[in-house]
Every structure is written in C-alpha cells, then in structure tokens.
Coordinates of C-alpha atoms and ligand atoms in Angstrom, one line a residue:
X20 CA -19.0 -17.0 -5.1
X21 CA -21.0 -18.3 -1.8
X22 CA -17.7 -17.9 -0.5
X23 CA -18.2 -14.2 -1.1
X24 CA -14.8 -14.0 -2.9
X25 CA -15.2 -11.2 -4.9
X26 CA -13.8 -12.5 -8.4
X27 CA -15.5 -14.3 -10.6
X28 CA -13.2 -15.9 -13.1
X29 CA -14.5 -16.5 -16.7
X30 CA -14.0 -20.3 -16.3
X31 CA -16.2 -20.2 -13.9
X32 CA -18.9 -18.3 -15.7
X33 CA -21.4 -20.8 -17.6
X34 CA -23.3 -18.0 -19.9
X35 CA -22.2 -14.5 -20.6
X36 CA -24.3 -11.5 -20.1
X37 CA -25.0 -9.1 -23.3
X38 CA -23.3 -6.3 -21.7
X39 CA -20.3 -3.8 -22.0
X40 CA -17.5 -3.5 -20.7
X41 CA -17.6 -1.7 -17.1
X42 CA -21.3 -2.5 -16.9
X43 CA -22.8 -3.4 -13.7
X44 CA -24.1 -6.9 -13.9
X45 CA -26.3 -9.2 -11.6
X46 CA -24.5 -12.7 -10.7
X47 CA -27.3 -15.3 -10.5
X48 CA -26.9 -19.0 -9.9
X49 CA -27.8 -22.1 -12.1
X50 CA -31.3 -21.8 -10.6
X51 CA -32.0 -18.4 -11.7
X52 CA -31.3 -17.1 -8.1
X53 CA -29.8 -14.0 -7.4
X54 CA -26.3 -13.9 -5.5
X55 CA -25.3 -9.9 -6.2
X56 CA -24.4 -6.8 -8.5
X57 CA -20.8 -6.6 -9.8
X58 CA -19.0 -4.8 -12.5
X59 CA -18.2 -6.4 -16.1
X60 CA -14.7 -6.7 -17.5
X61 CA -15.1 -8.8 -20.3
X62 CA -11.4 -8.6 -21.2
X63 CA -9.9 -9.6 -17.9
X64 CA -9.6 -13.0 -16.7
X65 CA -11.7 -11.9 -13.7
X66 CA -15.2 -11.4 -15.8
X67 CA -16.8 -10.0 -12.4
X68 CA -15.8 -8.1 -10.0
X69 CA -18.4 -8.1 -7.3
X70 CA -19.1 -4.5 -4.8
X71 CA -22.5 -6.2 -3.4
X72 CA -23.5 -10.1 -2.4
X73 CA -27.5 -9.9 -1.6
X74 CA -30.5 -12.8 -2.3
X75 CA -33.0 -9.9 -3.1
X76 CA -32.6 -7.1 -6.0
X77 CA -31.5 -3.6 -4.8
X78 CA -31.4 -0.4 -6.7
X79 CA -28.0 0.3 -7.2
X80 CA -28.0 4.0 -7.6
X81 CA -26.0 7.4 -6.4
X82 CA -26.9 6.7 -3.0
X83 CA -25.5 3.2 -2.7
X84 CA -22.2 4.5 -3.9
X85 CA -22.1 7.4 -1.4
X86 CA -23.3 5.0 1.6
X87 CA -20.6 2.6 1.0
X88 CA -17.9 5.7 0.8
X89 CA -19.4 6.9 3.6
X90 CA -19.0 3.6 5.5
X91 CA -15.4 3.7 4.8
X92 CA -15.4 7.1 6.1
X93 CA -17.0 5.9 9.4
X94 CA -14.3 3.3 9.8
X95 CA -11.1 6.0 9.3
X96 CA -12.9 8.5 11.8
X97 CA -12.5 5.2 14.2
X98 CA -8.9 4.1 13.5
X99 CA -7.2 7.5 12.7
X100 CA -7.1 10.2 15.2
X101 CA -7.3 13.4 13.1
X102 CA -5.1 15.4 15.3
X103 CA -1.9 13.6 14.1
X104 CA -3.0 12.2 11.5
X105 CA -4.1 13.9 7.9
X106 CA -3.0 10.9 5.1
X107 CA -4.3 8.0 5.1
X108 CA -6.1 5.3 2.8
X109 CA -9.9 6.2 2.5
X110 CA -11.2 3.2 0.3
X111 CA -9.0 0.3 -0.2
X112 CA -10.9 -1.6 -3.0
X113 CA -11.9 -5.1 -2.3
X114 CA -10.8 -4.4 1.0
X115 CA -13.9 -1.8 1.2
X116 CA -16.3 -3.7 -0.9
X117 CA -15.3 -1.5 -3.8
X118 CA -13.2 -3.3 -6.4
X119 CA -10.7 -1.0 -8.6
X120 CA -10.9 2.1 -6.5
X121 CA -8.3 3.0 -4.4
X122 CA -8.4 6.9 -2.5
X123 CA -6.1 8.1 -0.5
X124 CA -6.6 11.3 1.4
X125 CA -3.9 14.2 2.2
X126 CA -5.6 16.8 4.3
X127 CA -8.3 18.4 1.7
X128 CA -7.0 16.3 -1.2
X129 CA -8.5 13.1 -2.3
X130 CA -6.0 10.6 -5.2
X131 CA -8.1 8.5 -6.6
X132 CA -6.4 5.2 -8.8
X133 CA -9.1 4.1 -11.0
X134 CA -8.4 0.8 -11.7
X135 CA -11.5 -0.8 -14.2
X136 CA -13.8 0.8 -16.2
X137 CA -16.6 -0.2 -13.9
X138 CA -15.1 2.3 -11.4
X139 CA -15.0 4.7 -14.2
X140 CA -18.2 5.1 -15.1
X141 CA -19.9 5.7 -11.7
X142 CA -17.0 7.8 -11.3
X143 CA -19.3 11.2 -10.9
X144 CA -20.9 9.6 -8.3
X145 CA -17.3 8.7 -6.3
X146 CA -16.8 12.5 -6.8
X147 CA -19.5 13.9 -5.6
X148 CA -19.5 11.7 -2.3
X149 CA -15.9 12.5 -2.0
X150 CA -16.9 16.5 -2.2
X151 CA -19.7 16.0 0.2
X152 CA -17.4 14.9 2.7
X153 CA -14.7 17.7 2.4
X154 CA -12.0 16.8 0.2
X155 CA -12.4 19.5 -1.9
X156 CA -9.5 18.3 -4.7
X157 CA -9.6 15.5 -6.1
X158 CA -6.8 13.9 -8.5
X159 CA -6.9 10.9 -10.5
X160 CA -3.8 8.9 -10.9
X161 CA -4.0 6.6 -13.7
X162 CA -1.9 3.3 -13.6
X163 CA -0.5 1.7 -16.8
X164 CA -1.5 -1.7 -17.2
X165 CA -4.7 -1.2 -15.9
X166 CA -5.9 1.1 -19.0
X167 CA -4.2 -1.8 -21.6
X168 CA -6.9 -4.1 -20.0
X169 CA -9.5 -2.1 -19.3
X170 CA -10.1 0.7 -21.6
X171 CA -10.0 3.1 -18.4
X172 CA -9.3 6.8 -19.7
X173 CA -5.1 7.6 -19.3
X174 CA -3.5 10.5 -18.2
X175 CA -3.5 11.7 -14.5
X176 CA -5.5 15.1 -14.2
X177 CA -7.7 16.6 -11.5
X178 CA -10.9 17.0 -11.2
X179 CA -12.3 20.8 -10.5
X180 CA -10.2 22.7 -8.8
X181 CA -5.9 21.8 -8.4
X182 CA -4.7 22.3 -5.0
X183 CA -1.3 23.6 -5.1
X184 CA 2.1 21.2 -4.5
X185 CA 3.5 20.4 -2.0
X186 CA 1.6 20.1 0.3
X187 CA 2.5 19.4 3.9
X188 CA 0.9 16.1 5.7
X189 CA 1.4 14.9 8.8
X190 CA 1.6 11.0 10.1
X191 CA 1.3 10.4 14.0
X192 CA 2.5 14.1 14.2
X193 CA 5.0 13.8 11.7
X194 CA 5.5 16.4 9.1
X195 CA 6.1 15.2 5.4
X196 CA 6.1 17.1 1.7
X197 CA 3.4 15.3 -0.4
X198 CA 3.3 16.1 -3.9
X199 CA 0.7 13.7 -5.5
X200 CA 1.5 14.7 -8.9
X201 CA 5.2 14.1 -9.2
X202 CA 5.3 11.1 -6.1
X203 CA 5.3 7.7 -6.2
X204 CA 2.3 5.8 -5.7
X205 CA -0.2 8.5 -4.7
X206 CA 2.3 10.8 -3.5
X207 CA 3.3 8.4 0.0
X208 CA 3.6 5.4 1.3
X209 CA 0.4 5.5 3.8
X210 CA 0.7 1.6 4.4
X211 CA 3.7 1.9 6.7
X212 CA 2.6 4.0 9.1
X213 CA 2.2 1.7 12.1
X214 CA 5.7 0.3 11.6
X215 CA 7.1 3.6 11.3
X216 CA 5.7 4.1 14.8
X217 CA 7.4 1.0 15.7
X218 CA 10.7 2.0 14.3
X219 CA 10.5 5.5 16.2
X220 CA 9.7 3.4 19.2
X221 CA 12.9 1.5 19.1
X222 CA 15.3 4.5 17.8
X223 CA 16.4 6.3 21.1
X224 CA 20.3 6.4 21.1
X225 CA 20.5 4.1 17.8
X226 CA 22.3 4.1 14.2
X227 CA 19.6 3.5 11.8
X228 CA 19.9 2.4 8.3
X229 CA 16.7 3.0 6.1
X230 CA 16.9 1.3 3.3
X231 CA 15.0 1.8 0.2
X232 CA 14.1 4.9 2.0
X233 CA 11.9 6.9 -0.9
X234 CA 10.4 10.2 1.1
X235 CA 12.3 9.1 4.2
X236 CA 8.8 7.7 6.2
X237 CA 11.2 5.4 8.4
X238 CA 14.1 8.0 8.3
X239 CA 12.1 11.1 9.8
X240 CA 10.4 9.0 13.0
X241 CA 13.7 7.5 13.7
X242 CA 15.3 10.8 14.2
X243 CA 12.0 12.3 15.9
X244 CA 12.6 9.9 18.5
X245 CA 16.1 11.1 19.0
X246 CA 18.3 8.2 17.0
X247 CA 21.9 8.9 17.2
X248 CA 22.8 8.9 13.0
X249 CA 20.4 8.0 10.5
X250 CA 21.3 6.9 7.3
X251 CA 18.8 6.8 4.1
X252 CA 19.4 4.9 1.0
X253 CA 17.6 4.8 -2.2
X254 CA 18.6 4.5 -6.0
X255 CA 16.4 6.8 -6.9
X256 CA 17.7 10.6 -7.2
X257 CA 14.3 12.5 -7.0
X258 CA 13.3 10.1 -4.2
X259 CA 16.7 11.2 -2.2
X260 CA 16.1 14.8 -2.6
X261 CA 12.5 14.4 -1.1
X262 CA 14.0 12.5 1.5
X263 CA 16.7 15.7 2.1
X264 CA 13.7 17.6 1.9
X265 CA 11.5 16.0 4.9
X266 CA 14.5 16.0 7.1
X267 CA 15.2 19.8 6.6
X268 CA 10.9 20.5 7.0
X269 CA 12.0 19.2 10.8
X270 CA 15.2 20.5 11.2
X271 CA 17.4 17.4 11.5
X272 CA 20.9 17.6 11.3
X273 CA 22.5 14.0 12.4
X274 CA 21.3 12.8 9.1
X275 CA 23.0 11.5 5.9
X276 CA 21.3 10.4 2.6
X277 CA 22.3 7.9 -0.5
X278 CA 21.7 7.6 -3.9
X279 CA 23.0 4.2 -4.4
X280 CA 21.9 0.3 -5.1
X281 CA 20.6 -0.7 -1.5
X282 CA 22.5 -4.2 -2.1
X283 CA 25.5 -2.3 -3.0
X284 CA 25.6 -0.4 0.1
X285 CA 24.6 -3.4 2.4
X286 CA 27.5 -5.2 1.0
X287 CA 29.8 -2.5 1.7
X288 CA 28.3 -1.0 4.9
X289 CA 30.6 -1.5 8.1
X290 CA 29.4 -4.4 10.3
X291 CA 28.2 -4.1 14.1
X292 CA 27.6 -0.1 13.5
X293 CA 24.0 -0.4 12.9
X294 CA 21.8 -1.3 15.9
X295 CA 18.3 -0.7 13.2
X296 CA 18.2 -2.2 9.9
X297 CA 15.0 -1.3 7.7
X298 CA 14.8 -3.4 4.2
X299 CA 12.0 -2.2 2.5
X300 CA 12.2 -2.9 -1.1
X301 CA 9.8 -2.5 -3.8
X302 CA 7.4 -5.5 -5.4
X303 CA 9.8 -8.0 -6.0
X304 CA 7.1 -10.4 -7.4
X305 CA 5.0 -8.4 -10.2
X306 CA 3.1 -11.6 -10.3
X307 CA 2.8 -15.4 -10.0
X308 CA 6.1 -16.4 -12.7
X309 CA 8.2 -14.0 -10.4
X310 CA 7.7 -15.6 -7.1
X311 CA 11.4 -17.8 -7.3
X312 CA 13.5 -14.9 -9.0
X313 CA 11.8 -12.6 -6.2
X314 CA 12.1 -15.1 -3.5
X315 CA 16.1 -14.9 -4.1
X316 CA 16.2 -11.2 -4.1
X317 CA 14.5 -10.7 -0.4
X318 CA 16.9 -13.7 0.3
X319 CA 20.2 -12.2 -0.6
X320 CA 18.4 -8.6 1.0
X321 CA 18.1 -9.9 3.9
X322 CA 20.8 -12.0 3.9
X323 CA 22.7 -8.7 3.6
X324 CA 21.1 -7.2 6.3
X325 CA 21.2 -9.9 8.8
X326 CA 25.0 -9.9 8.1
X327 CA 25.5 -6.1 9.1
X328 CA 23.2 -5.4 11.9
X329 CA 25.1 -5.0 15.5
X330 CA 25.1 -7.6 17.5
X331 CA 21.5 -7.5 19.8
X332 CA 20.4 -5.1 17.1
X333 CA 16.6 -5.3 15.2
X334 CA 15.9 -6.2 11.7
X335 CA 12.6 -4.7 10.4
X336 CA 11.8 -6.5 7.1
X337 CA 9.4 -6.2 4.4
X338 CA 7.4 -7.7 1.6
X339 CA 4.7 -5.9 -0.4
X340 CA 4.6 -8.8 -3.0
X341 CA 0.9 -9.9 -2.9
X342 CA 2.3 -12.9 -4.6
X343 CA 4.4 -14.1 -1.4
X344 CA 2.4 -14.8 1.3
X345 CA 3.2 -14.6 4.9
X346 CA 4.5 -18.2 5.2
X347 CA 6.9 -18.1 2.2
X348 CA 8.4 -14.8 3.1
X349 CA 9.3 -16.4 6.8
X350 CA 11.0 -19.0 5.3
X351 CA 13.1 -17.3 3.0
X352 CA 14.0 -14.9 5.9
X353 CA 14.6 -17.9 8.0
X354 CA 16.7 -19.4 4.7
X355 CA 18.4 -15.7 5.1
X356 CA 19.3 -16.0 8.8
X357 CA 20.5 -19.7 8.8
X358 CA 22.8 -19.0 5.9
X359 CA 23.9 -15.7 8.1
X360 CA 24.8 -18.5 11.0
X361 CA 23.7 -16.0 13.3
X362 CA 20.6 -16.5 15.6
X363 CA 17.5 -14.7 15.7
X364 CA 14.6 -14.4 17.2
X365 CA 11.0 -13.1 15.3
X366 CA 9.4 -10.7 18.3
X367 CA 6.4 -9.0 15.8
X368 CA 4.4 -10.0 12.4
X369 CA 4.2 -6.9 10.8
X370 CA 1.3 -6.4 8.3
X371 CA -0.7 -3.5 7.1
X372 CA -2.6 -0.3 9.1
X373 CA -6.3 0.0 9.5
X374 CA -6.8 1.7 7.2
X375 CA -6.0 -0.8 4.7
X376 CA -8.7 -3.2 5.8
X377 CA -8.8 -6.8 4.6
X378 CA -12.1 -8.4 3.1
X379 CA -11.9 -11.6 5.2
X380 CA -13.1 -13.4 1.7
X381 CA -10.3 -12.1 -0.1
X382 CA -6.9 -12.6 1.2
X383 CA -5.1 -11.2 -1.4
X384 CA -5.8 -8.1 0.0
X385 CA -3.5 -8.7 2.6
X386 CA -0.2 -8.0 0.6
X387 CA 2.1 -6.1 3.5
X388 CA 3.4 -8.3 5.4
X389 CA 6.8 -7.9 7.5
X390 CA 8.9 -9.2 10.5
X391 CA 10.9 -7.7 13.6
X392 CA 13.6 -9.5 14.2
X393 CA 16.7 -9.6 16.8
X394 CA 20.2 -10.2 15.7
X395 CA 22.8 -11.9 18.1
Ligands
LIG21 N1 10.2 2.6 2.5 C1 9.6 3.6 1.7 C2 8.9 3.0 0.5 C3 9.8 2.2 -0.4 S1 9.3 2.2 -2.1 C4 8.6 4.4 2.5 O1 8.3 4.1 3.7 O2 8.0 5.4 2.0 C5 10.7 1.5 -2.8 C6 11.8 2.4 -3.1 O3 12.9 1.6 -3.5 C7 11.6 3.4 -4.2 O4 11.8 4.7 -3.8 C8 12.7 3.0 -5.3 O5 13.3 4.1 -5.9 C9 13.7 2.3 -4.5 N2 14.5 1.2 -5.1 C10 14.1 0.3 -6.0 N3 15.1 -0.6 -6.2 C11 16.2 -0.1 -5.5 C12 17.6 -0.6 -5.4 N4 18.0 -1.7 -6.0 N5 18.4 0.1 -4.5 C13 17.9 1.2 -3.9 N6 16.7 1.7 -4.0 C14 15.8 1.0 -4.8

C-alpha cells in the first residue's frame, strides 16, 4: 500500500468493511489514517483494488471519473498523431489509475471490457465521459472469467446507438477492417503498433513470415513498405480470411496466407528463404502454474524460428504472458538460440506502445515484452 501498488490482497486486510461487492471503499491504516478510495471485490483474492491514493478525503463523484478519463485523453492527444492514427488504447486500467476498465477507441467507437463490478456500477458515468469526448458508440465486451468472479453483467451489447461493422481504422496510415463484434480481443491488436512500424522499417526487398498473423497487423506494413513475398500464418480460419481481407483493402498482390499450426509450418518451412521471421503467439502462460509448460512452448517457437531464418536475417519475437517477465523470456530465447548453434545478436527490447502506459507501482502492467534479433 505505501508502495502505491494498487492491490490489496485479503491477507493483508486486518478488518473487513460492511460493504458490497463493487463498492467503493476507503483504505485506512492501523491508526485510523486515510491512505485512498478503491473498489470492493470481496470474492477475489485482491479484496481492493485501488483508482485513488490521497492522506485527505475527496468526493468521489461524476466529475472525478470524467477528470481521470479525461487525463488519459490528454496523454493519447500527446502520443498519437490523429492523422495516421484512429485505434488505439484510451484507458489501460491500472495503467491509468483505473483498475478493471480497459477502452479502446476505433475512430467514433469506444470497446469497453469491464472487468469488476466496481467498474460496473460507475459505468454511466464512464459513458457519459466517453460521449462528451466524441465516441459516439460505445460497445461493451464482456470477458468470461471475469463475470464468474465478479458478478459483472454477461453478454456483449452496445450502448445507444450500434455503429455499423466493419469499420475501417487506420494505424500509422495503415488501413485495417475492424469489426469489434466478431474480432478478437476488442476487434485488434492495438499493442503492436510500434513494432509493426519496426517490421515495415526493416521489410524493403524481404520474404517475411508472419506468424500467428490474426488480421494481418505485421503482414500489411511489411508489404506497405515494399517486402518482396509475405507469408501469413494462423490456425485460425476466420482470423485468415480477415487477414485476405486487409491485404485486398490495399491492393496487395505478392501475398500468400495459411491456415495451419504455426509450429507445423516452421518445421516444414524451407530454411535460408526468410530474411523476417515474426513469432507472435498467443498467452502461453494463463497464469502462474503455466509458466514451465509455457516456457517450453516459446522455446521450441523460437527454436523453430531461429532454425529457419536466412542467414543475417531478423527474428522479431514475442511474449504477451504477464506471467513471464522480461528476464525469463531472454533466457529461454537465449536457451532457444544456443540449442539452434547459431549466433545472435539482441539489437532492440521490444515492449508495449504509449498508449498502454505502465503504473510505475505496478509492473504487472507491463506484460508485452519482445526482442529483435539477428541470425548468422
Ligand atoms: N500478431 C497478431 C496477434 C496474434 S494473436 C497481430 O498483430 O494482430 C494470436 C493468434 O494466434 C490468434 O489469431 C490465434 O488464432 C492464433 N493461434 C493460436 N495458436 C496457434 C497455433 N498453434 N498455430 C497458429 N496460430 C495460432
């Protein structure tokens, strides 16, 4: 708590306060002094999750909520430029002070995942800031687990009006169909799009292999920056045929698409053609028992990949486990390369855009992490 984590765990809580679940809650210490305002969940391990530290009471009303989206607002208008740039993540919970709500924004449309019932029941007030600053639609994605634990209402709907799907975004100038009903996540993958920039950047002349591809985010700046051949991957059908999609909305034809097992295909894709590798993959590590099962999967992934790439080509490699840190993810790339008996040098730490800030109390937020590499 002093350390201004945050999450209070029930351990860690010496008496209870008479309130519901979702209520907002005052944290006080031993000596009756006051440390901040958080929301109850009294059937999670973390009892309180904390939006405001303060030593002197404060009215916690409409217009805190809309100051502190407003905040976040203030911070996109810096790191985004609007011209190129029409998705992106608008509060990123703890990272924004405001544990379990995460927007993101495509043009006039605001997805909101409600993740506690805290969240829910100011939720009118999330609204009507969101409103007052022009997202005009608003849809609520609901998440499973999170309404097993927290009593949060199910079913995705929208709110008001429904803005019809697709939709077309755009990323660094990029164009991509968003459809935030049917799409994974909340319709795109918004937390990649610095090192798609960095892929682009490197793609002149190249074969690139995009693996676990989904809407084709890595595919579509690769060939935007004139690669040679690009070749998407994913197992999932629906994901391929948005992928096909976003390469026909730009008019790409040197491009070929997958529905396969991304380890199948590395196994069997030639050696020395590639020149970029990307790996990708989903959340290995759901949670803290995962971490050596997952730790073997981004082994043998990048194992793979290390394996195929051309000889002085790059390796951009990801993990979105929260549960592997930074650290542990080098090493079992490094476990990866040795085992490839080829050398390689790290030339970038990749992490997460600006967008998805990190509350410098709570590191978990910081769950994207990645490396460039070069092959010999
Ligand atoms: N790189 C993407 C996001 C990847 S999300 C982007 O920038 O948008 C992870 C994707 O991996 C999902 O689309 C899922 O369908 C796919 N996937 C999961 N397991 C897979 C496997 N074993 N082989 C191929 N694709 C897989």
């Amino acid at each position: 708590m002093v350390n201004r984590h945050p999450w209070v765990y029930s351990g860690a809580v010496k008496k209870m306060p008479q309130a519901e679940n979702g209520q907002i809650v005052q944290i006080v210490t031993n000596n009756n002094e006051l440390l901040g305002y958080g929301f109850f969940s009294p059937n999670s391990q973390i009892t309180c999750r904390v939006f405001e530290f303060c030593d002197t009471p404060k009215e916690i009303n409409e217009t805190y909520w809309h100051t502190k989206i407003d905040l976040a607002m203030q911070l996109r208008k810096q790191v985004i430029d609007a011209k190129t740039t029409t998705m992106f993540r608008l509060i990123h919970a703890e990272g924004d002070f405001f544990p379990g709500l995460i927007v993101d924004v495509y043009n006039q449309v605001a997805v909101l995942q409600i993740l506690t019932k805290g969240v829910e029941l100011i939720s009118e007030y999330v609204f009507n800031a969101l409103n007052a600053l022009g997202f005009n639609n608003l849809y609520i994605k609901t998440k499973q687990n999170t309404q097993l634990l927290e009593g949060v209402e199910q079913g995705s709907r929208w709110i008001g009006q429904p803005a019809p799907m697709p939709l077309v975004a755009l990323e660094n100038g990029v164009k991509f169909n968003i459809n935030v009903e049917t799409g994974q996540k909340t319709g795109f993958f918004i937390d990649q799009r610095d090192n798609r920039y960095a892929v682009g950047s490197f793609s002149n002349n190249c074969n690139v292999l995009n693996t676990f591809c989904y809407s084709g985010g890595f595919s579509l700046y690769a060939l935007q920056n004139n690669a040679k051949e690009v070749h998407s991957v994913d197992s999932s059908k629906d994901a391929i045929e948005l992928c096909n999609q976003n390469v026909a909305l730009s008019g790409f034809n040197n491009h070929t698409s997958f529905v396969a097992d991304c380890f199948d295909f590395l196994k069997e894709a030639p050696a020395n053609f590639y020149d970029i590798i990307i790996l990708d993959p989903p959340a290995f590590a759901k949670n803290a028992r995962s971490v050596d099962n997952a730790s073997r999967g981004y082994k043998n992934l990048n194992l793979l990949g290390i394996k195929k790439v051309k000889p002085g080509g790059l390796i951009f490699t990801f993990s979105c486990s929260q549960h592997i840190d930074k650290d542990l993810f080098r090493k079992i790339v490094f476990s990866a390369a040795a085992d490839a008996k080829r050398n390689v040098q790290v030339l970038q730490q990749l992490s997460q855009p600006k967008d998805h800030p990190i509350n410098i109390y709570h590191p978990e937020g910081e769950y994207l992490k990645g490396l460039l590499l070069k092959v010999y």
